[in-house]
Amino acid sequence: PGTTDEELRGFLGDDETAFYCGGHTHMQQIRHLGRSFFFNPGSVGFAWRHNQDFAQFKADPWAEYAILTVEGARLSLEFRRIPFDVTALIEVYQTCGRPFADVAVRQYQP
């Protein structure tokens, strides 16, 4: 999200692909690049807000994804979020032997 349009175009070169998709930032986003666009579908496994105080970090209680539909020359992009049961997730973390479960649990507690 912090990469400038100029830097991003440098990575992509002269390619005029209709769309690009990437991830790893855990953040839904779309960037228009002339006639192209870049999107990040978000994070199914660990969504979080980037503008929060990391000393009190909290993960978001939902999974994120995107649906890209192509019909001929028409593109449609829809971002979605699906809430999940945080209490059930915490119970799994506490009982499954996950390494650093206490840290993971704190990220979801109010």
PDB file of C-alpha atoms in Angstrom:
ATOM      1  CA  PRO A   1       0.000   0.000   0.000  1.00  0.00           C
ATOM      2  CA  GLY A   2       2.900   2.396   0.565  1.00  0.00           C
ATOM      3  CA  THR A   3       4.501   1.829  -2.836  1.00  0.00           C
ATOM      4  CA  THR A   4       4.162   4.856  -5.105  1.00  0.00           C
ATOM      5  CA  ASP A   5       2.511   4.503  -8.520  1.00  0.00           C
ATOM      6  CA  GLU A   6       5.860   5.301 -10.118  1.00  0.00           C
ATOM      7  CA  GLU A   7       7.609   2.474  -8.221  1.00  0.00           C
ATOM      8  CA  LEU A   8       4.786   0.062  -9.007  1.00  0.00           C
ATOM      9  CA  ARG A   9       4.926   0.872 -12.720  1.00  0.00           C
ATOM     10  CA  GLY A  10       8.706   0.287 -12.541  1.00  0.00           C
ATOM     11  CA  PHE A  11       8.077  -3.238 -11.224  1.00  0.00           C
ATOM     12  CA  LEU A  12       5.517  -3.945 -13.947  1.00  0.00           C
ATOM     13  CA  GLY A  13       7.482  -2.467 -16.868  1.00  0.00           C
ATOM     14  CA  ASP A  14       5.682  -1.673 -20.099  1.00  0.00           C
ATOM     15  CA  ASP A  15       3.216  -4.529 -19.763  1.00  0.00           C
ATOM     16  CA  GLU A  16      -0.387  -3.456 -20.433  1.00  0.00           C
ATOM     17  CA  THR A  17      -2.110  -6.370 -18.706  1.00  0.00           C
ATOM     18  CA  ALA A  18      -5.720  -5.584 -17.761  1.00  0.00           C
ATOM     19  CA  PHE A  19      -5.241  -6.425 -14.077  1.00  0.00           C
ATOM     20  CA  TYR A  20      -2.668  -7.586 -11.566  1.00  0.00           C
ATOM     21  CA  CYS A  21      -3.318  -9.347  -8.287  1.00  0.00           C
ATOM     22  CA  GLY A  22      -0.969  -9.593  -5.322  1.00  0.00           C
ATOM     23  CA  GLY A  23      -1.007 -10.123  -1.627  1.00  0.00           C
ATOM     24  CA  HIS A  24       0.954 -10.429   1.583  1.00  0.00           C
ATOM     25  CA  THR A  25      -0.104  -7.037   2.943  1.00  0.00           C
ATOM     26  CA  HIS A  26      -3.223  -8.475   4.636  1.00  0.00           C
ATOM     27  CA  MET A  27      -5.157  -5.502   3.295  1.00  0.00           C
ATOM     28  CA  GLN A  28      -7.847  -5.250   0.642  1.00  0.00           C
ATOM     29  CA  GLN A  29      -6.963  -2.600  -1.893  1.00  0.00           C
ATOM     30  CA  ILE A  30      -7.280  -1.518  -5.487  1.00  0.00           C
ATOM     31  CA  ARG A  31      -4.889   0.731  -7.419  1.00  0.00           C
ATOM     32  CA  HIS A  32      -5.699   2.198 -10.814  1.00  0.00           C
ATOM     33  CA  LEU A  33      -2.739   2.267 -13.206  1.00  0.00           C
ATOM     34  CA  GLY A  34      -3.910   3.918 -16.407  1.00  0.00           C
ATOM     35  CA  ARG A  35      -5.994   1.288 -18.213  1.00  0.00           C
ATOM     36  CA  SER A  36      -4.811  -1.441 -15.808  1.00  0.00           C
ATOM     37  CA  PHE A  37      -5.451  -2.014 -12.127  1.00  0.00           C
ATOM     38  CA  PHE A  38      -3.799  -3.858  -9.266  1.00  0.00           C
ATOM     39  CA  PHE A  39      -5.809  -5.427  -6.453  1.00  0.00           C
ATOM     40  CA  ASN A  40      -5.132  -7.305  -3.256  1.00  0.00           C
ATOM     41  CA  PRO A  41      -8.016  -9.583  -2.215  1.00  0.00           C
ATOM     42  CA  GLY A  42      -7.168  -9.220   1.482  1.00  0.00           C
ATOM     43  CA  SER A  43      -6.497 -12.022   3.933  1.00  0.00           C
ATOM     44  CA  VAL A  44      -8.614 -15.077   4.597  1.00  0.00           C
ATOM     45  CA  GLY A  45      -6.418 -16.141   7.511  1.00  0.00           C
ATOM     46  CA  PHE A  46      -5.299 -12.948   9.239  1.00  0.00           C
ATOM     47  CA  ALA A  47      -6.895  -9.607   8.405  1.00  0.00           C
ATOM     48  CA  TRP A  48      -5.869  -6.505  10.330  1.00  0.00           C
ATOM     49  CA  ARG A  49      -6.026  -2.723  10.111  1.00  0.00           C
ATOM     50  CA  HIS A  50      -2.748  -1.049   9.236  1.00  0.00           C
ATOM     51  CA  ASN A  51      -3.521   2.261  10.942  1.00  0.00           C
ATOM     52  CA  GLN A  52      -3.682   0.950  14.510  1.00  0.00           C
ATOM     53  CA  ASP A  53      -1.293   1.325  17.448  1.00  0.00           C
ATOM     54  CA  PHE A  54       0.869  -1.821  17.331  1.00  0.00           C
ATOM     55  CA  ALA A  55       1.388  -1.681  21.096  1.00  0.00           C
ATOM     56  CA  GLN A  56      -2.294  -2.692  21.358  1.00  0.00           C
ATOM     57  CA  PHE A  57      -2.522  -4.687  18.120  1.00  0.00           C
ATOM     58  CA  LYS A  58      -5.834  -6.408  17.329  1.00  0.00           C
ATOM     59  CA  ALA A  59      -6.637  -8.719  14.440  1.00  0.00           C
ATOM     60  CA  ASP A  60      -9.961  -8.321  12.657  1.00  0.00           C
ATOM     61  CA  PRO A  61     -12.651 -10.946  13.326  1.00  0.00           C
ATOM     62  CA  TRP A  62     -13.346 -11.671   9.665  1.00  0.00           C
ATOM     63  CA  ALA A  63     -11.898 -13.306   6.584  1.00  0.00           C
ATOM     64  CA  GLU A  64     -11.442 -11.227   3.436  1.00  0.00           C
ATOM     65  CA  TYR A  65     -11.429 -12.207  -0.215  1.00  0.00           C
ATOM     66  CA  ALA A  66     -12.306 -10.851  -3.630  1.00  0.00           C
ATOM     67  CA  ILE A  67     -14.225 -12.147  -6.616  1.00  0.00           C
ATOM     68  CA  LEU A  68     -12.995 -11.125 -10.053  1.00  0.00           C
ATOM     69  CA  THR A  69     -15.457 -11.825 -12.854  1.00  0.00           C
ATOM     70  CA  VAL A  70     -14.479 -11.581 -16.517  1.00  0.00           C
ATOM     71  CA  GLU A  71     -17.209 -11.595 -19.163  1.00  0.00           C
ATOM     72  CA  GLY A  72     -15.713 -10.836 -22.567  1.00  0.00           C
ATOM     73  CA  ALA A  73     -14.097  -7.398 -22.277  1.00  0.00           C
ATOM     74  CA  ARG A  74     -15.957  -6.580 -19.034  1.00  0.00           C
ATOM     75  CA  LEU A  75     -14.330  -6.977 -15.616  1.00  0.00           C
ATOM     76  CA  SER A  76     -16.056  -6.867 -12.259  1.00  0.00           C
ATOM     77  CA  LEU A  77     -14.256  -6.880  -8.911  1.00  0.00           C
ATOM     78  CA  GLU A  78     -16.088  -7.399  -5.635  1.00  0.00           C
ATOM     79  CA  PHE A  79     -14.424  -7.321  -2.191  1.00  0.00           C
ATOM     80  CA  ARG A  80     -16.025  -9.419   0.539  1.00  0.00           C
ATOM     81  CA  ARG A  81     -15.672  -9.959   4.285  1.00  0.00           C
ATOM     82  CA  ILE A  82     -17.067 -12.875   6.227  1.00  0.00           C
ATOM     83  CA  PRO A  83     -17.156 -12.714  10.052  1.00  0.00           C
ATOM     84  CA  PHE A  84     -16.103 -15.782  12.008  1.00  0.00           C
ATOM     85  CA  ASP A  85     -16.610 -17.019  15.559  1.00  0.00           C
ATOM     86  CA  VAL A  86     -13.668 -15.560  17.508  1.00  0.00           C
ATOM     87  CA  THR A  87     -14.582 -17.528  20.643  1.00  0.00           C
ATOM     88  CA  ALA A  88     -14.325 -20.794  18.697  1.00  0.00           C
ATOM     89  CA  LEU A  89     -11.010 -19.719  17.151  1.00  0.00           C
ATOM     90  CA  ILE A  90      -9.565 -18.882  20.580  1.00  0.00           C
ATOM     91  CA  GLU A  91     -10.694 -22.282  21.913  1.00  0.00           C
ATOM     92  CA  VAL A  92      -8.914 -24.027  19.028  1.00  0.00           C
ATOM     93  CA  TYR A  93      -5.753 -21.972  19.616  1.00  0.00           C
ATOM     94  CA  GLN A  94      -5.778 -22.911  23.314  1.00  0.00           C
ATOM     95  CA  THR A  95      -6.319 -26.644  22.790  1.00  0.00           C
ATOM     96  CA  CYS A  96      -4.486 -27.596  19.581  1.00  0.00           C
ATOM     97  CA  GLY A  97      -0.859 -27.227  20.672  1.00  0.00           C
ATOM     98  CA  ARG A  98      -0.247 -24.262  18.375  1.00  0.00           C
ATOM     99  CA  PRO A  99       3.116 -22.578  19.085  1.00  0.00           C
ATOM    100  CA  PHE A 100       2.736 -19.104  20.638  1.00  0.00           C
ATOM    101  CA  ALA A 101      -0.995 -19.674  21.138  1.00  0.00           C
ATOM    102  CA  ASP A 102      -1.058 -17.067  23.926  1.00  0.00           C
ATOM    103  CA  VAL A 103       0.129 -14.374  21.487  1.00  0.00           C
ATOM    104  CA  ALA A 104      -2.463 -15.398  18.881  1.00  0.00           C
ATOM    105  CA  VAL A 105      -5.249 -15.356  21.485  1.00  0.00           C
ATOM    106  CA  ARG A 106      -4.322 -11.831  22.665  1.00  0.00           C
ATOM    107  CA  GLN A 107      -4.586 -10.560  19.090  1.00  0.00           C
ATOM    108  CA  TYR A 108      -8.291 -11.411  19.057  1.00  0.00           C
ATOM    109  CA  GLN A 109      -9.310 -10.499  22.610  1.00  0.00           C
ATOM    110  CA  PRO A 110     -10.993  -7.124  23.233  1.00  0.00           C
TER     111      PRO A 110
END
